PDB file of C-alpha atoms in Angstrom:
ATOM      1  CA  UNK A 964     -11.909 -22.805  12.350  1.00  0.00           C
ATOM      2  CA  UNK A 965      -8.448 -24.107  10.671  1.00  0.00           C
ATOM      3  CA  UNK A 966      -8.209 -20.808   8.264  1.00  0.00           C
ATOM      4  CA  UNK A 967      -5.803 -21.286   6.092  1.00  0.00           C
ATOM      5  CA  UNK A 968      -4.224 -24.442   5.825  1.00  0.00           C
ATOM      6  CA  UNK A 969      -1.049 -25.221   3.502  1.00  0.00           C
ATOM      7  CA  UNK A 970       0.335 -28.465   2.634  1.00  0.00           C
ATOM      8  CA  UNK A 971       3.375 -29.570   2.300  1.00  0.00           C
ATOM      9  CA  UNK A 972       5.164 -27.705   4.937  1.00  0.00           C
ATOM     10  CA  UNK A 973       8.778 -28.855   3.537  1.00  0.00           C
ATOM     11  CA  UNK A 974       9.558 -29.951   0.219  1.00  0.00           C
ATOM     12  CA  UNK A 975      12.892 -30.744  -2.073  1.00  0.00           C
ATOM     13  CA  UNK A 976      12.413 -30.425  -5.880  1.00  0.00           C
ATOM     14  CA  UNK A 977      15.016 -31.543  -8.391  1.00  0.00           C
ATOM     15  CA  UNK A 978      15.689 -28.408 -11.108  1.00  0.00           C
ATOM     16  CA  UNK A 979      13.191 -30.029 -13.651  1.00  0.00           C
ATOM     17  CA  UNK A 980      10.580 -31.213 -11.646  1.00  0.00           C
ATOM     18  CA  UNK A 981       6.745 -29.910 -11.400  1.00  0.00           C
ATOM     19  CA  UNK A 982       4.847 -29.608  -8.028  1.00  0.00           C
ATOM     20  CA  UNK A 983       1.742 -27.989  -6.725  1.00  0.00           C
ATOM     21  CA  UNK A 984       1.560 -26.313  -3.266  1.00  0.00           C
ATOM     22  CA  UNK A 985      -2.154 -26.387  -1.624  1.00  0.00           C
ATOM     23  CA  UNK A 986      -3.660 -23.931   0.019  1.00  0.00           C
ATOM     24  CA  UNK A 987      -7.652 -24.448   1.701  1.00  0.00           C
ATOM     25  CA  UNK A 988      -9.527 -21.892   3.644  1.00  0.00           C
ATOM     26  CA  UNK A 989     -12.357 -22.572   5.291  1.00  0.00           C
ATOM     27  CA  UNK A 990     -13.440 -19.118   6.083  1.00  0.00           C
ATOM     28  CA  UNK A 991     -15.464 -18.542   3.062  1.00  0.00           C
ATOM     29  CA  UNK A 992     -13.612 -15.537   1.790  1.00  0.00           C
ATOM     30  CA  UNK A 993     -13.482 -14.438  -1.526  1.00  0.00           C
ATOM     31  CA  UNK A 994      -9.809 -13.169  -2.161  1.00  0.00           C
ATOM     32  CA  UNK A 995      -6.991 -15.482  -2.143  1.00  0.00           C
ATOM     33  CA  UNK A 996      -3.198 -14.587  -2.639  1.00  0.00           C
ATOM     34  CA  UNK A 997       0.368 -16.426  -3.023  1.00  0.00           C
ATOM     35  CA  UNK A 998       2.878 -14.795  -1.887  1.00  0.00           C
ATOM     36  CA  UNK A 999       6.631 -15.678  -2.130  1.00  0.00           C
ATOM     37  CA  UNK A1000       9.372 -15.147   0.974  1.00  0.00           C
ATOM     38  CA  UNK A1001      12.974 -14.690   0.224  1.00  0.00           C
ATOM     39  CA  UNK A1002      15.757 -14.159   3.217  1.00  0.00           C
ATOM     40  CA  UNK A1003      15.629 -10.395   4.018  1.00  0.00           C
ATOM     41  CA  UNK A1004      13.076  -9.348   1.426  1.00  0.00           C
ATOM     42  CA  UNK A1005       9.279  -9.187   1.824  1.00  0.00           C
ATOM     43  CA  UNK A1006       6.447 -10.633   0.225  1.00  0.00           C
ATOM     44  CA  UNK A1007       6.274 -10.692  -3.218  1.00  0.00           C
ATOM     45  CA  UNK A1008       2.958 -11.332  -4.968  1.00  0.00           C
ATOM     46  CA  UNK A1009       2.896 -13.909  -7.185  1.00  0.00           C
ATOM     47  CA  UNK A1010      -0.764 -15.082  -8.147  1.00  0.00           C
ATOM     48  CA  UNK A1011      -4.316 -13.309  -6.773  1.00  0.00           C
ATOM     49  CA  UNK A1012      -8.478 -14.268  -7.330  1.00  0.00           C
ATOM     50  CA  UNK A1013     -11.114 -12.384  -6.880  1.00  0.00           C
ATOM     51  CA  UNK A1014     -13.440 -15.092  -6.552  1.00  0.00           C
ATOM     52  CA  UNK A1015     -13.842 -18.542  -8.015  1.00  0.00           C
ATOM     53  CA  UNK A1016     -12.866 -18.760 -11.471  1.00  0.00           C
ATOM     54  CA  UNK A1017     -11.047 -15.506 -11.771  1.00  0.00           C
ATOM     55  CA  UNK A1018      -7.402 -15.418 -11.157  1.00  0.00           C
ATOM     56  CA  UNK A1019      -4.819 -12.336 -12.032  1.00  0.00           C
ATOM     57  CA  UNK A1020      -0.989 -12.305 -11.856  1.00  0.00           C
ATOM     58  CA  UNK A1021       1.014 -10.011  -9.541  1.00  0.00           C
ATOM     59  CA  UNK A1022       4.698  -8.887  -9.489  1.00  0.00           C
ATOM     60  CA  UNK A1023       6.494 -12.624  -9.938  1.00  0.00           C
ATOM     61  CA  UNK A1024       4.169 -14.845 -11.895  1.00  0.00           C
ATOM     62  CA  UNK A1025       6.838 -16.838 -14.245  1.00  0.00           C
ATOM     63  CA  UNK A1026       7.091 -19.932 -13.887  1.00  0.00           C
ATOM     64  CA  UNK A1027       3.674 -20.552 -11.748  1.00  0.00           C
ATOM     65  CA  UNK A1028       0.106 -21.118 -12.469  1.00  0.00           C
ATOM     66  CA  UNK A1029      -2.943 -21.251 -10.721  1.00  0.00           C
ATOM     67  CA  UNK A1030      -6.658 -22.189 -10.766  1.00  0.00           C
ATOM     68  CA  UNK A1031      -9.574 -21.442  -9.035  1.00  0.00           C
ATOM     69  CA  UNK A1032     -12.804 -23.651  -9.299  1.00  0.00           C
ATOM     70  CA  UNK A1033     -13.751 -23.722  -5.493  1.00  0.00           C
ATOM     71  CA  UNK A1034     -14.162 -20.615  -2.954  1.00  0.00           C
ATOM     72  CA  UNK A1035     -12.192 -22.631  -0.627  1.00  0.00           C
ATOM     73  CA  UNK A1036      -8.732 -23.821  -2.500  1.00  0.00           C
ATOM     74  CA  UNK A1037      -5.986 -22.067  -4.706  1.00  0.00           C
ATOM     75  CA  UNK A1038      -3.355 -24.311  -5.639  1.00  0.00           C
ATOM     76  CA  UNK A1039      -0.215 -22.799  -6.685  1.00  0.00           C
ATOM     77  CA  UNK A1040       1.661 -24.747  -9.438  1.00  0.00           C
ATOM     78  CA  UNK A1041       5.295 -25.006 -10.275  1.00  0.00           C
ATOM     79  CA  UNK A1042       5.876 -26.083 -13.519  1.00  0.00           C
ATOM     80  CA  UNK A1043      10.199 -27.024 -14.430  1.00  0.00           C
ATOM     81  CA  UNK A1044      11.416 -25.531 -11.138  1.00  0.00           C
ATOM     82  CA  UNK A1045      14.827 -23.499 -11.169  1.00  0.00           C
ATOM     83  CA  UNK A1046      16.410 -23.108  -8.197  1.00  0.00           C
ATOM     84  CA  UNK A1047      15.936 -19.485  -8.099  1.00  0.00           C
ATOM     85  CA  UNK A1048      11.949 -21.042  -7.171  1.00  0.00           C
ATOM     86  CA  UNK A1049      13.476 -21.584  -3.458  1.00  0.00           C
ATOM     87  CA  UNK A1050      11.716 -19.799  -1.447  1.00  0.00           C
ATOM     88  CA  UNK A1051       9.331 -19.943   1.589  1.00  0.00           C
ATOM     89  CA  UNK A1052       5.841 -19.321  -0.042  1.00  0.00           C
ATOM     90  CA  UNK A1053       2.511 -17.860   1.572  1.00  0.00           C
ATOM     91  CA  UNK A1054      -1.195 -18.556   0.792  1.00  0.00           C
ATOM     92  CA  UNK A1055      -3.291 -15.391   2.293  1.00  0.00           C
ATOM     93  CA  UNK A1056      -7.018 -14.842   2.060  1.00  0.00           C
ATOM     94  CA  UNK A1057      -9.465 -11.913   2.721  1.00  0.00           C
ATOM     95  CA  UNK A1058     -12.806 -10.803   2.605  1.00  0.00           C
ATOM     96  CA  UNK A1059     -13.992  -7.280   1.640  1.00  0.00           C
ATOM     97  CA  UNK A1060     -15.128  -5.719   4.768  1.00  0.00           C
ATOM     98  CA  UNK A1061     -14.370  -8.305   7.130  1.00  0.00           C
ATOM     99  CA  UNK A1062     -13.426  -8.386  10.604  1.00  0.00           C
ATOM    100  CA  UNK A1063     -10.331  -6.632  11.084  1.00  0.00           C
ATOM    101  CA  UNK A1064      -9.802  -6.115   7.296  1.00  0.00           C
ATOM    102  CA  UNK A1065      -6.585  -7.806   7.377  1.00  0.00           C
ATOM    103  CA  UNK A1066      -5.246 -10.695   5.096  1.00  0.00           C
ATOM    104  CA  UNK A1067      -5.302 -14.472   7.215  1.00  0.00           C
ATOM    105  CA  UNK A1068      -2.143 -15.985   6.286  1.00  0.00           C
ATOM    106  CA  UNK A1069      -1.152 -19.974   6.305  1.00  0.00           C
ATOM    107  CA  UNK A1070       2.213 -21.270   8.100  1.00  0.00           C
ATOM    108  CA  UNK A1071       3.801 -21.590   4.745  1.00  0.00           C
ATOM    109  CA  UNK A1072       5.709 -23.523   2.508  1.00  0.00           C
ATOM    110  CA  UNK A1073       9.731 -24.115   2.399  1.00  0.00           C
ATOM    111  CA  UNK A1074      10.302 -25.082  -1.153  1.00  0.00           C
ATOM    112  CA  UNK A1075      14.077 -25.876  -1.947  1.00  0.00           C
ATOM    113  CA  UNK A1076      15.125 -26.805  -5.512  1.00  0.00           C
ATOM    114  CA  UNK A1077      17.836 -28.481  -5.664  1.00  0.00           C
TER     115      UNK A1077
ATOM    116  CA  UNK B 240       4.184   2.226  -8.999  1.00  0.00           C
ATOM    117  CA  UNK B 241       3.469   1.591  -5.023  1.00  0.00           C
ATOM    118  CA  UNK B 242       6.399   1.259  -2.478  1.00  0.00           C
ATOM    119  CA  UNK B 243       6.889   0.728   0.876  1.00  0.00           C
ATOM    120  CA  UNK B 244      10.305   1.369   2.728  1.00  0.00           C
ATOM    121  CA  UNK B 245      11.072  -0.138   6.682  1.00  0.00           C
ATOM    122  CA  UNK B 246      13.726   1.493   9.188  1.00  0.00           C
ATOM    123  CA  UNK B 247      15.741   0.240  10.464  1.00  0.00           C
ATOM    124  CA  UNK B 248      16.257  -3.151   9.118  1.00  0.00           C
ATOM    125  CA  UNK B 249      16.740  -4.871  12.593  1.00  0.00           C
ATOM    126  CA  UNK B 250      16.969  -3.314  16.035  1.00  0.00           C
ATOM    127  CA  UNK B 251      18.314  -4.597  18.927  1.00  0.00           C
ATOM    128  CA  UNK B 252      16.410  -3.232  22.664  1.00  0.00           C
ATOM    129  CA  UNK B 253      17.052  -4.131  26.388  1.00  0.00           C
ATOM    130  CA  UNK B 254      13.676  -5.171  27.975  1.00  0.00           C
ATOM    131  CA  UNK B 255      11.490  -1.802  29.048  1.00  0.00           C
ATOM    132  CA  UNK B 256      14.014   0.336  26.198  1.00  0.00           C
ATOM    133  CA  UNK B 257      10.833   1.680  23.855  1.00  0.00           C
ATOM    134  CA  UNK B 258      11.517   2.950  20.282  1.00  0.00           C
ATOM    135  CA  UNK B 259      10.226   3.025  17.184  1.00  0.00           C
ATOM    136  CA  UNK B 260      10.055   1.320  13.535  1.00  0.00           C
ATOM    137  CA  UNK B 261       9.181   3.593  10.778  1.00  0.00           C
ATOM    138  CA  UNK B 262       7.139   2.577   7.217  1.00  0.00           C
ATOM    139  CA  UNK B 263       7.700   5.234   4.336  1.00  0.00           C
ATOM    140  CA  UNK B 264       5.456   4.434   1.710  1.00  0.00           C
ATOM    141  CA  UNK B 265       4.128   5.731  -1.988  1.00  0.00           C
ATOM    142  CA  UNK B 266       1.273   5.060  -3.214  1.00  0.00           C
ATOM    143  CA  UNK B 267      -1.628   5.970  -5.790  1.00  0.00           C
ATOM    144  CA  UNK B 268      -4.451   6.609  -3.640  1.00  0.00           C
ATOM    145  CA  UNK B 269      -4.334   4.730  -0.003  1.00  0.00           C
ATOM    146  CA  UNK B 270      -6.652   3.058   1.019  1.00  0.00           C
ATOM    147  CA  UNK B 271      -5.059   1.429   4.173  1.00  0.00           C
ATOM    148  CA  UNK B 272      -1.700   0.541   5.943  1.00  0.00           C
ATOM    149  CA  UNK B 273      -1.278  -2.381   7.820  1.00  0.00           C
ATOM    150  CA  UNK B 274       1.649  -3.430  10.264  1.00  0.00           C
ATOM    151  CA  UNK B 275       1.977  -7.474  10.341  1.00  0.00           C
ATOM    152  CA  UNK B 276       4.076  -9.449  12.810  1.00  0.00           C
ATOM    153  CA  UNK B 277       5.948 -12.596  11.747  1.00  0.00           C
ATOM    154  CA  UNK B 278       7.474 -15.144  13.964  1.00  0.00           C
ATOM    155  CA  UNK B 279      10.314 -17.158  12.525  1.00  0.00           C
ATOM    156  CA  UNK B 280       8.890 -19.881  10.674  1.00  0.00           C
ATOM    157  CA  UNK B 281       5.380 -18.555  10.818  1.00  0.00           C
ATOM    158  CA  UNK B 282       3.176 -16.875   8.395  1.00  0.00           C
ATOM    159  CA  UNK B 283       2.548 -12.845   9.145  1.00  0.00           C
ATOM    160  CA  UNK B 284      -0.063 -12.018  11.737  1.00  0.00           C
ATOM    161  CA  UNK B 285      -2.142  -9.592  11.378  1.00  0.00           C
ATOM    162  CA  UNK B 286      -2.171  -6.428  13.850  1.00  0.00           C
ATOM    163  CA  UNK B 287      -3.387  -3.142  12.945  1.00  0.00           C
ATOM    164  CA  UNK B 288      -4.838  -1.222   9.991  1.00  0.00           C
ATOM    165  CA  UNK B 289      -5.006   2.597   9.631  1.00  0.00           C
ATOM    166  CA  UNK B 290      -6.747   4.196   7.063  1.00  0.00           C
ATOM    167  CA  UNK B 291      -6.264   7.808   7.119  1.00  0.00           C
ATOM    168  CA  UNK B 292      -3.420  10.487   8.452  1.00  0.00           C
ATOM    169  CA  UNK B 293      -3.790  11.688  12.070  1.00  0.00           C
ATOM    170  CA  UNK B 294      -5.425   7.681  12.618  1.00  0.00           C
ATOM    171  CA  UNK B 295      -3.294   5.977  15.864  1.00  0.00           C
ATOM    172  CA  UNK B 296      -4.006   2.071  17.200  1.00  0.00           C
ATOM    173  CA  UNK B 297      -3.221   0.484  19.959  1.00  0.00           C
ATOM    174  CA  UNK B 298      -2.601  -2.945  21.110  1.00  0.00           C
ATOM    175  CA  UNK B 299      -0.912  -3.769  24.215  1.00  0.00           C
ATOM    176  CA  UNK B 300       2.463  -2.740  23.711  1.00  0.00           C
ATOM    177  CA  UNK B 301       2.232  -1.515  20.685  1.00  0.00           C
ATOM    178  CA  UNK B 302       0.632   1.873  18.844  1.00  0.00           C
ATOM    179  CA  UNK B 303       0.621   2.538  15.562  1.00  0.00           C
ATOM    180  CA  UNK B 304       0.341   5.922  13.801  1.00  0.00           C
ATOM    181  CA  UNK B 305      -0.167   7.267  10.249  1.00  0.00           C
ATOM    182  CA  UNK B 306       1.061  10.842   8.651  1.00  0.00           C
ATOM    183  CA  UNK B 307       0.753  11.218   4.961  1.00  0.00           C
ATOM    184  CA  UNK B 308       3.847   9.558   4.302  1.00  0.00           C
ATOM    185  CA  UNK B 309       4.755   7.426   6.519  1.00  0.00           C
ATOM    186  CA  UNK B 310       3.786   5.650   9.664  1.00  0.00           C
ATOM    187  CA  UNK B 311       5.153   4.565  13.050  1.00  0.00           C
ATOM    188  CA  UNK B 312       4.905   1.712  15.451  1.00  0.00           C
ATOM    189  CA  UNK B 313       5.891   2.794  18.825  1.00  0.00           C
ATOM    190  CA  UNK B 314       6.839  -0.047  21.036  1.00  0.00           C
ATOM    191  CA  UNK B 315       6.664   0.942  25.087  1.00  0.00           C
ATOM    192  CA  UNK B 316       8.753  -1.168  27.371  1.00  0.00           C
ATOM    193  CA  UNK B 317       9.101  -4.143  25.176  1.00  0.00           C
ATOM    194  CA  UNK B 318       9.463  -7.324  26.598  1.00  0.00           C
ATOM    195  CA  UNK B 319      11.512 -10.666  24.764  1.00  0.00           C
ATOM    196  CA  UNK B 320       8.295 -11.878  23.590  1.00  0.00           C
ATOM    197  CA  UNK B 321       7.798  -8.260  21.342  1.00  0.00           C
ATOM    198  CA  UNK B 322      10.720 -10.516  19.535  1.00  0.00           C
ATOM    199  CA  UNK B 323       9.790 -10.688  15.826  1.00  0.00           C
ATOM    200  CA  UNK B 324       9.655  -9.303  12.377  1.00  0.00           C
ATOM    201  CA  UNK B 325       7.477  -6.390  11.870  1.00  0.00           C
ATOM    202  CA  UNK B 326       5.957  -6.133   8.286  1.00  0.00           C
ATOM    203  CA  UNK B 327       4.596  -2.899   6.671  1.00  0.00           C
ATOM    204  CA  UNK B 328       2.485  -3.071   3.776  1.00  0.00           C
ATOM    205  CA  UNK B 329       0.394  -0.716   1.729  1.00  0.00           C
ATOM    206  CA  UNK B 330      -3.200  -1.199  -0.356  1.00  0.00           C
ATOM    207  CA  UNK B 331      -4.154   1.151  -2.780  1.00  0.00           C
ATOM    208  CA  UNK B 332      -7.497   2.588  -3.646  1.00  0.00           C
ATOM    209  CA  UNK B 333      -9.182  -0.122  -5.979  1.00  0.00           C
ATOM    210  CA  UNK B 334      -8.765  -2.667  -3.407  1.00  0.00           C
ATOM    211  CA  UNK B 335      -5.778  -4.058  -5.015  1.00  0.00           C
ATOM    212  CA  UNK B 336      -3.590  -6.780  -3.496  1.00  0.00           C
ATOM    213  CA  UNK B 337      -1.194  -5.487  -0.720  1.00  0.00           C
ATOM    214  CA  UNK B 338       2.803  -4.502  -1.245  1.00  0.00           C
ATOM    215  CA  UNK B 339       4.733  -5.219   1.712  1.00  0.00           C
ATOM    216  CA  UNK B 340       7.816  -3.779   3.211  1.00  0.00           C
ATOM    217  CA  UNK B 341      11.074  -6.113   3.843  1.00  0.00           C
ATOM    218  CA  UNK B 342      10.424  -5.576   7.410  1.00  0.00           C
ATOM    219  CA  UNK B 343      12.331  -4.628  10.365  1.00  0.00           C
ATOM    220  CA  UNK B 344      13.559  -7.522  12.634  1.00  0.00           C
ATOM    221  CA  UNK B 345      13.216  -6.667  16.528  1.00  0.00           C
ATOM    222  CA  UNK B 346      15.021  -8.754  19.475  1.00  0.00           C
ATOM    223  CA  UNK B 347      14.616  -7.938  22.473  1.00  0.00           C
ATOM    224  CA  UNK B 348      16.755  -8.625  24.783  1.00  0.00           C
ATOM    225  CA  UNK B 349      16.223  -9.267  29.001  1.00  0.00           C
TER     226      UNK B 349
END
């Protein structure tokens, strides 16, 4: 099993310019998150689902949107980024009662906007 | 609204020195605690969850225990590889999404 993969792994943005970070997870779970990483902070939740089709904002949702049609993918979208959007950011995904009941994390994504 | 609070923010150990990180946390209702390690330039990797006070979980090196308020993970004799940032994070009852800590960075050093 891959889990959860996230593309690109590195990316420059020019303030201005739109981008969507992918996230796939092959594990069939329900819940999917995106979390953002700043130096010295923790996670901050940005965008959650509950399933396909549902999707609910957390603590930081300006300036991002997200869809759902598939179990497997939630792309993250970044629509006129500002550099304050630099960040390293985190696709998670869980399913109620699993093994282990923790979230499965991806490698991440270092966004810089420049 | 639900925090969570790590101490100390890094620590620094000699191989085989054990010690302990400490999660204080408020929350409406918990309905688990989990302790995530992160290598740099990795995502977090899950390790434990506890889901009620008096609960402890071990894992190698590592235990993890829950009060009320806060929890611990004990580290015995840790080696350079322990290396890493420990995450805290907190879900409360309604299965709602997890808030983390800022973590406490560990080196260990041989």
């Amino acid at each position: 099993n891959a889990g959860v993969t996230q593309t690109p792994k590195f990316r420059i943005l020019k303030i201005g310019q739109s981008m969507t970070l992918q996230c796939t997870q092959d594990m069939n779970h329900n819940y999917m998150y995106w979390y953002r990483q700043d130096p010295g902070m923790g996670l901050k939740l940005i965008y959650y689902s509950v399933g396909a089709g549902i999707t609910d904002k957390g603590e930081v949702p300006n300036g991002y949107n997200v869809s759902r049609s598939t179990t497997e993918d939630f792309p993250l979208r970044l629509e006129l980024a500002a550099p304050s959007q630099t960040s390293v950011y985190f696709c998670a995904s869980y399913a109620l009662g699993g093994a282990g009941y923790g979230y499965t994390f991806g490698s991440g994504t270092r966004l810089t906007v420049v | 609204e639900d925090q969570v609070t790590q101490s100390p923010e890094a620590l620094r150990l000699q191989e085989g020195e054990s010690s302990s990180l400490n999660c204080s946390y408020t929350v409406s209702g918990l309905r688990g605690l989990f302790w995530y390690r992160q290598d740099p330039g990795k995502g977090p990797e899950f390790l434990f969850t506890l889901y009620s006070a008096g609960e402890e979980k071990e894992k190698e090196r590592l235990k993890a225990t829950l009060t009320k308020k806060e929890s611990f993970l004990h580290i015995t004799a840790p080696k350079p590889e322990d290396s890493a940032t420990y995450l805290c994070a907190v879900q409360a009852a309604g299965n709602t999404p997890l808030v983390f800590g800022k973590g406490t960075r560990l080196s260990v050093i041989a």
